[in-house]
mmCIF file with all atom_site columns, C-alpha atoms in Angstrom:
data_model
loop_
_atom_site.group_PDB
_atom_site.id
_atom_site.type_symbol
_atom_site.label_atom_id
_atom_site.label_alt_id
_atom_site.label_comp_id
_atom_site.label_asym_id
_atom_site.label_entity_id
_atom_site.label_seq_id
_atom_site.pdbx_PDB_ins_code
_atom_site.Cartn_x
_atom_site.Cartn_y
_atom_site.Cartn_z
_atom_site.occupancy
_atom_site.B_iso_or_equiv
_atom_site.pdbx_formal_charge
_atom_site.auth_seq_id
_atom_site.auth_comp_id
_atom_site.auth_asym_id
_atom_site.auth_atom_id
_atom_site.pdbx_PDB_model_num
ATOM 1   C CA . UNK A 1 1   ? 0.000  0.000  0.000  1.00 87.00 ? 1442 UNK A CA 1
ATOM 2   C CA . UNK A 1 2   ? 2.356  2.642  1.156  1.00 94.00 ? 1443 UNK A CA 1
ATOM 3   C CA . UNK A 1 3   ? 6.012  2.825  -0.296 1.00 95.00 ? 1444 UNK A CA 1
ATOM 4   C CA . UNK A 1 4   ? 8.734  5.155  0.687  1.00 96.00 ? 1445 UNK A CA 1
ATOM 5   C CA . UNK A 1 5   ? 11.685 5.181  -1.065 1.00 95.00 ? 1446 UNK A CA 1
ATOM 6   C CA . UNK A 1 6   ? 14.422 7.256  0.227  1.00 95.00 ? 1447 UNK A CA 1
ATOM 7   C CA . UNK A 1 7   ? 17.975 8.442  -1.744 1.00 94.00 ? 1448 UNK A CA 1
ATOM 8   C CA . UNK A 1 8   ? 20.461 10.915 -1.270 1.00 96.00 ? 1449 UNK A CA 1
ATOM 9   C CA . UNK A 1 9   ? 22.894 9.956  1.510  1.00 94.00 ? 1450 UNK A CA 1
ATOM 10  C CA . UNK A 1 10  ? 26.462 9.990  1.689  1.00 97.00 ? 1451 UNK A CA 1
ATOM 11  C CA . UNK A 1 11  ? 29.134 11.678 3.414  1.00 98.00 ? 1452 UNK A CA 1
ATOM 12  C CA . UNK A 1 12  ? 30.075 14.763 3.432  1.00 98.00 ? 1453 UNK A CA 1
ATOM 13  C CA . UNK A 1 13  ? 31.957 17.532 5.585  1.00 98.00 ? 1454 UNK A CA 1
ATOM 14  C CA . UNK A 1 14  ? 31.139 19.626 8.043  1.00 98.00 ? 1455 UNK A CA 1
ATOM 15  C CA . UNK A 1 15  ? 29.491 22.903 6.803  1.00 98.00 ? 1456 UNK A CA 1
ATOM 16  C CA . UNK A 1 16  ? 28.428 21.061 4.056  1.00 98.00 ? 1457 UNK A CA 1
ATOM 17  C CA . UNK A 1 17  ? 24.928 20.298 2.487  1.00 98.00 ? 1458 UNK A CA 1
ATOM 18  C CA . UNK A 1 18  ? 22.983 17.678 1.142  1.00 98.00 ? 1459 UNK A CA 1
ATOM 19  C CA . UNK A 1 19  ? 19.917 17.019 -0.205 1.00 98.00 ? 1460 UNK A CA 1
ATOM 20  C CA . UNK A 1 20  ? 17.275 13.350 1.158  1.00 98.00 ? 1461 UNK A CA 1
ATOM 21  C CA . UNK A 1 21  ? 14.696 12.984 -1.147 1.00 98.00 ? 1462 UNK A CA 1
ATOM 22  C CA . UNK A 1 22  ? 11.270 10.489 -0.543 1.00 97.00 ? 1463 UNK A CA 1
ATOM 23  C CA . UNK A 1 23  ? 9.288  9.250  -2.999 1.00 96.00 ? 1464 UNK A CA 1
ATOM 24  C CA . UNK A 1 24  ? 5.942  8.515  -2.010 1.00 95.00 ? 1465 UNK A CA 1
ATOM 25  C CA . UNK A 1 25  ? 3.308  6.387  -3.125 1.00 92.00 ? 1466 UNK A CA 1
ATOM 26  C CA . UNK A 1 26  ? 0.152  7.205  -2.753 1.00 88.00 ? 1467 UNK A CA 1
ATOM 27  C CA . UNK A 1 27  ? 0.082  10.395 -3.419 1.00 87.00 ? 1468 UNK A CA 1
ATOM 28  C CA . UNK A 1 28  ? 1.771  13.092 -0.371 1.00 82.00 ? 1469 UNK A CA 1
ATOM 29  C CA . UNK A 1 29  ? -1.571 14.687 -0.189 1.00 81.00 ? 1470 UNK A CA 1
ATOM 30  C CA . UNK A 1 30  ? -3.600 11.948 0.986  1.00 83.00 ? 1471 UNK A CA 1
ATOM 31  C CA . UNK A 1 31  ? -1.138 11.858 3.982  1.00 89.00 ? 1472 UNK A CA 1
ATOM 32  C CA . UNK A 1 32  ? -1.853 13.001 7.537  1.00 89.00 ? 1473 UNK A CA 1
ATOM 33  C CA . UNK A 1 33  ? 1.439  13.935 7.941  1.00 95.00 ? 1474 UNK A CA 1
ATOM 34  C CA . UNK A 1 34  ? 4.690  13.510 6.676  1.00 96.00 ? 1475 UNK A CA 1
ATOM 35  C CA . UNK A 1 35  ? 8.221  14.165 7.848  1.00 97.00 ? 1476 UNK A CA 1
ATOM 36  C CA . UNK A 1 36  ? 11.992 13.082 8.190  1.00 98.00 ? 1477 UNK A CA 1
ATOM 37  C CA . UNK A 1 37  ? 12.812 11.130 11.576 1.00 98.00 ? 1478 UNK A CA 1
ATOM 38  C CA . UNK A 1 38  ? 17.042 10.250 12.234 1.00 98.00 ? 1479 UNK A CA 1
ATOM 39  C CA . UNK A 1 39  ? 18.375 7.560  13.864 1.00 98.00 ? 1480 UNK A CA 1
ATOM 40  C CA . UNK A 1 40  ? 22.043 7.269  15.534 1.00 95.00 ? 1481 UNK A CA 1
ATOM 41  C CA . UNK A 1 41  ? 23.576 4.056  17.053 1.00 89.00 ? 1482 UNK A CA 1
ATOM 42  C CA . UNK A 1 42  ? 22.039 3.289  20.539 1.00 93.00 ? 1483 UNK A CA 1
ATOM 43  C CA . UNK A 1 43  ? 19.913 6.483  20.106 1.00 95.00 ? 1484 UNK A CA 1
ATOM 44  C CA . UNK A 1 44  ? 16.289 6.488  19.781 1.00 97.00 ? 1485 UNK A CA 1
ATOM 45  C CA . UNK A 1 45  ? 14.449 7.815  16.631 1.00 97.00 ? 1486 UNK A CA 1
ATOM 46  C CA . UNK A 1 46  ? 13.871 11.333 17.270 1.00 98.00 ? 1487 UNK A CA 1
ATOM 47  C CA . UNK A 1 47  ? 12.033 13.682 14.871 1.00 98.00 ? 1488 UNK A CA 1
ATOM 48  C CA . UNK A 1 48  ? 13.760 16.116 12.188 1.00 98.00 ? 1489 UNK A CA 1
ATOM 49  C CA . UNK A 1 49  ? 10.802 17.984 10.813 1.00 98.00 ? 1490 UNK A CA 1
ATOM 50  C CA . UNK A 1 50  ? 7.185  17.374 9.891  1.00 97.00 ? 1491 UNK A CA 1
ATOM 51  C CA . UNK A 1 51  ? 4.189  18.579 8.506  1.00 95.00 ? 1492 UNK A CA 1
ATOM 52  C CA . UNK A 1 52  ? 0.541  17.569 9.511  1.00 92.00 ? 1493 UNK A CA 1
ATOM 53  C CA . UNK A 1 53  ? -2.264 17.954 6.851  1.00 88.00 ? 1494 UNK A CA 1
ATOM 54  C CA . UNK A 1 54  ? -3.804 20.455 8.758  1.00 85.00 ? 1495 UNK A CA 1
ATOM 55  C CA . UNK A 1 55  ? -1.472 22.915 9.232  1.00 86.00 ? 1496 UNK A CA 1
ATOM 56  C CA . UNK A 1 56  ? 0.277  25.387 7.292  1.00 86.00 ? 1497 UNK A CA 1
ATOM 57  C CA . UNK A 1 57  ? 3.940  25.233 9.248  1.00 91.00 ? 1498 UNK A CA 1
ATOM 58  C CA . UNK A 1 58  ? 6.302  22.851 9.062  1.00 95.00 ? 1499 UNK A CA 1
ATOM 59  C CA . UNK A 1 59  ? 7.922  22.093 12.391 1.00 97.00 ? 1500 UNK A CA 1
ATOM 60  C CA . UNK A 1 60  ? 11.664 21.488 12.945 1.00 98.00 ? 1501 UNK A CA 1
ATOM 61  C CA . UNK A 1 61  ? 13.649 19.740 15.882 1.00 98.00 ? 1502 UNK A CA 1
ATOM 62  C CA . UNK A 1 62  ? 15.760 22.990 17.812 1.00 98.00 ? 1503 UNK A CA 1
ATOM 63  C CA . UNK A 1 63  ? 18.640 21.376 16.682 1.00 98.00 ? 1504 UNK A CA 1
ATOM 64  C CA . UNK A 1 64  ? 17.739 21.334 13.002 1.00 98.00 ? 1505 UNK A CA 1
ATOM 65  C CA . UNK A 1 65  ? 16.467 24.595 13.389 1.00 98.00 ? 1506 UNK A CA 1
ATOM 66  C CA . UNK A 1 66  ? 17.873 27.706 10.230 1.00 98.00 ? 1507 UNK A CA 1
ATOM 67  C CA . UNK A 1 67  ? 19.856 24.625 8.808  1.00 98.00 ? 1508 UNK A CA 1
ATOM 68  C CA . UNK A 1 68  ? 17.273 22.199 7.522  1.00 98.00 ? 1509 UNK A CA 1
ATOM 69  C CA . UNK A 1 69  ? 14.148 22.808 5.250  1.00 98.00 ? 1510 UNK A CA 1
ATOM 70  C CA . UNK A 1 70  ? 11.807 20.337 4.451  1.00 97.00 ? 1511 UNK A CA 1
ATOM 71  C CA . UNK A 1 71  ? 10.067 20.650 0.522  1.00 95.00 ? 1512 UNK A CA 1
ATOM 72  C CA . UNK A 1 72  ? 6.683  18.825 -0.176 1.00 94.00 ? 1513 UNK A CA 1
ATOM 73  C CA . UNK A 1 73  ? 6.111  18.419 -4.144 1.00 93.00 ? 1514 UNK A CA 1
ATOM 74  C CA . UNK A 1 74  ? 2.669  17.861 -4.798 1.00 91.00 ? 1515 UNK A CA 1
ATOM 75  C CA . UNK A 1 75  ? 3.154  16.598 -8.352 1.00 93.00 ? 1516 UNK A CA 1
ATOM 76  C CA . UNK A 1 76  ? 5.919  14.882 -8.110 1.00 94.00 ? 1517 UNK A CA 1
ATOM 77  C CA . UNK A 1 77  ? 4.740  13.189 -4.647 1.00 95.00 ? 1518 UNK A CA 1
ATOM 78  C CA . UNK A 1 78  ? 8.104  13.676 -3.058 1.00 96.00 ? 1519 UNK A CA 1
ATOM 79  C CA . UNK A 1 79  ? 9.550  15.085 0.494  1.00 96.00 ? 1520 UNK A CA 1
ATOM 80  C CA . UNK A 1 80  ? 12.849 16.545 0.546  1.00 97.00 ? 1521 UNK A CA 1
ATOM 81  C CA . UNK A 1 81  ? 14.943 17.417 3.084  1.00 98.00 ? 1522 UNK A CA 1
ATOM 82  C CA . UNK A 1 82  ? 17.566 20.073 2.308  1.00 98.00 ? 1523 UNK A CA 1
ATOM 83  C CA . UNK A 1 83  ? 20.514 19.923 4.879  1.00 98.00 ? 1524 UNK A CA 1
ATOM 84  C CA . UNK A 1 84  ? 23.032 22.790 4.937  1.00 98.00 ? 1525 UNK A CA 1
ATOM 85  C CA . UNK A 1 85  ? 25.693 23.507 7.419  1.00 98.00 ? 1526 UNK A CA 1
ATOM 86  C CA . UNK A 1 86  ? 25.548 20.198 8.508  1.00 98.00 ? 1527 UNK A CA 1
ATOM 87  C CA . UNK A 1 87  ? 27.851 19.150 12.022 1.00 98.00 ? 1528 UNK A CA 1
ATOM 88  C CA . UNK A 1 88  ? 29.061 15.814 13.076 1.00 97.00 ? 1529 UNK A CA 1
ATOM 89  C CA . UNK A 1 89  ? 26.493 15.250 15.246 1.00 96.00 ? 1530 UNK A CA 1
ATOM 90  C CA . UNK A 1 90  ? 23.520 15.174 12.221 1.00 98.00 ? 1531 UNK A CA 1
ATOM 91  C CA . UNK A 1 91  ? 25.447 11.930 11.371 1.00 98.00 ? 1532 UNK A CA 1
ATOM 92  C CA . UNK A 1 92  ? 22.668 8.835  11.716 1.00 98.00 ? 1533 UNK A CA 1
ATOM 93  C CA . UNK A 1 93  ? 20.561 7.089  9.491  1.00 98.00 ? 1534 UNK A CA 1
ATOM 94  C CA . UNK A 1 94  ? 17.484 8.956  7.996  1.00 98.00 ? 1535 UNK A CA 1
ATOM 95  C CA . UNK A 1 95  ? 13.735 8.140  7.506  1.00 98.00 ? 1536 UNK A CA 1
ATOM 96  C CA . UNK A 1 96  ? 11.242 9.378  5.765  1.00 98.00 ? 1537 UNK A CA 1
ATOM 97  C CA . UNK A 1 97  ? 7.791  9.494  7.720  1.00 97.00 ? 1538 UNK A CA 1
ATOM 98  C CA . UNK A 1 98  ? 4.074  9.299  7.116  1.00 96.00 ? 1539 UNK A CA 1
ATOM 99  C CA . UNK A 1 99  ? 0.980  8.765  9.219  1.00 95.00 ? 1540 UNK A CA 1
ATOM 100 C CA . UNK A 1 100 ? -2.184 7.806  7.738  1.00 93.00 ? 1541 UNK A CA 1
ATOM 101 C CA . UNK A 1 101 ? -5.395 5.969  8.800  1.00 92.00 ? 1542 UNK A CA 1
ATOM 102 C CA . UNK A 1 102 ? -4.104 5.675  12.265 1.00 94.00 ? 1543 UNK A CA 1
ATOM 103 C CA . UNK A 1 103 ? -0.759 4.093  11.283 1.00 95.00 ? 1544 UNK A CA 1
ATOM 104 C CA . UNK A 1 104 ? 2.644  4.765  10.915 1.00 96.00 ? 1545 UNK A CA 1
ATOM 105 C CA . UNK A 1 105 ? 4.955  4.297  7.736  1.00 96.00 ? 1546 UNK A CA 1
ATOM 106 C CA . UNK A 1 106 ? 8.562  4.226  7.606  1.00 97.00 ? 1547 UNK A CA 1
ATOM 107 C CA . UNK A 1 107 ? 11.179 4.287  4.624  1.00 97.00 ? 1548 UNK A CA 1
ATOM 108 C CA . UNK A 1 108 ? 14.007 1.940  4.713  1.00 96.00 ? 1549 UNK A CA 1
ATOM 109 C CA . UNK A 1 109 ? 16.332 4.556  5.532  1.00 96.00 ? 1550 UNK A CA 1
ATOM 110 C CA . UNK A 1 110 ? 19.444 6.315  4.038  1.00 97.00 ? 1551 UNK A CA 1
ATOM 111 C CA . UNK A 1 111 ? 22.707 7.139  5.859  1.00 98.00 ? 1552 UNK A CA 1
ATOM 112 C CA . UNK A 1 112 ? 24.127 10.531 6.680  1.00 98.00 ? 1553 UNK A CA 1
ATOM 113 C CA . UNK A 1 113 ? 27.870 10.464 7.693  1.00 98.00 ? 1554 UNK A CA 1
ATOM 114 C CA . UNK A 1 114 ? 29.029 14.013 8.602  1.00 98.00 ? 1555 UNK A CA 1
ATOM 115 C CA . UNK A 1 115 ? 33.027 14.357 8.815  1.00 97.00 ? 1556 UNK A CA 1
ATOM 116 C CA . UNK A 1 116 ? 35.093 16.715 11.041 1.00 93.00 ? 1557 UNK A CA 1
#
């Protein structure tokens, strides 16, 4: 039913950017919500940004805050994630996030390594 399909990983140095992008299927706009969640080793999955159907902001974690900017394309049903002056400690894995009917959809996840 749902697919997420996530790309754009890699390493890179600090101060630098890169760009996740999601590819969703169904469409983004039947979503309740969608988002980017991150992952580091013997961390818990904490959020990065999301977006609920309902509202008209897009909400960022304080630590992602003026450095990350999540982009919904309607036609193209994708969610990016646009990461600029990125620090070692944004390295984890990444996952793209939707909520719909009640339940919870993951991607499989693409690694960020950030470098000192």
């Amino acid at each position: 039913q749902v697919q997420l399909v996530e790309s754009g990983g890699g390493l890179v140095q600090a101060g630098g950017s890169l760009r996740l992008s999601c590819a969703a299927s169904p469409r983004i706009f039947a979503f309740n919500r969608v988002g980017w969640y991150r992952q580091s080793p013997g961390q818990q999955r904490e959020l990065v940004a999301t977006h609920a159907k309902s509202s008209i902001d897009t909400s960022y974690a304080d630590a992602v805050k003026g450095r990350f900017t999540m982009f919904r394309d309607y036609s193209k049903s994708t969610i990016d994630l646009q990461m600029d002056n990125l620090k070692p400690e944004d390295t984890a894995a990444y996952y793209c996030h939707v909520f719909w009917y009640g339940k919870d959809y993951w991607g499989q996840g693409t690694q960020v390594t950030v470098s000192s």
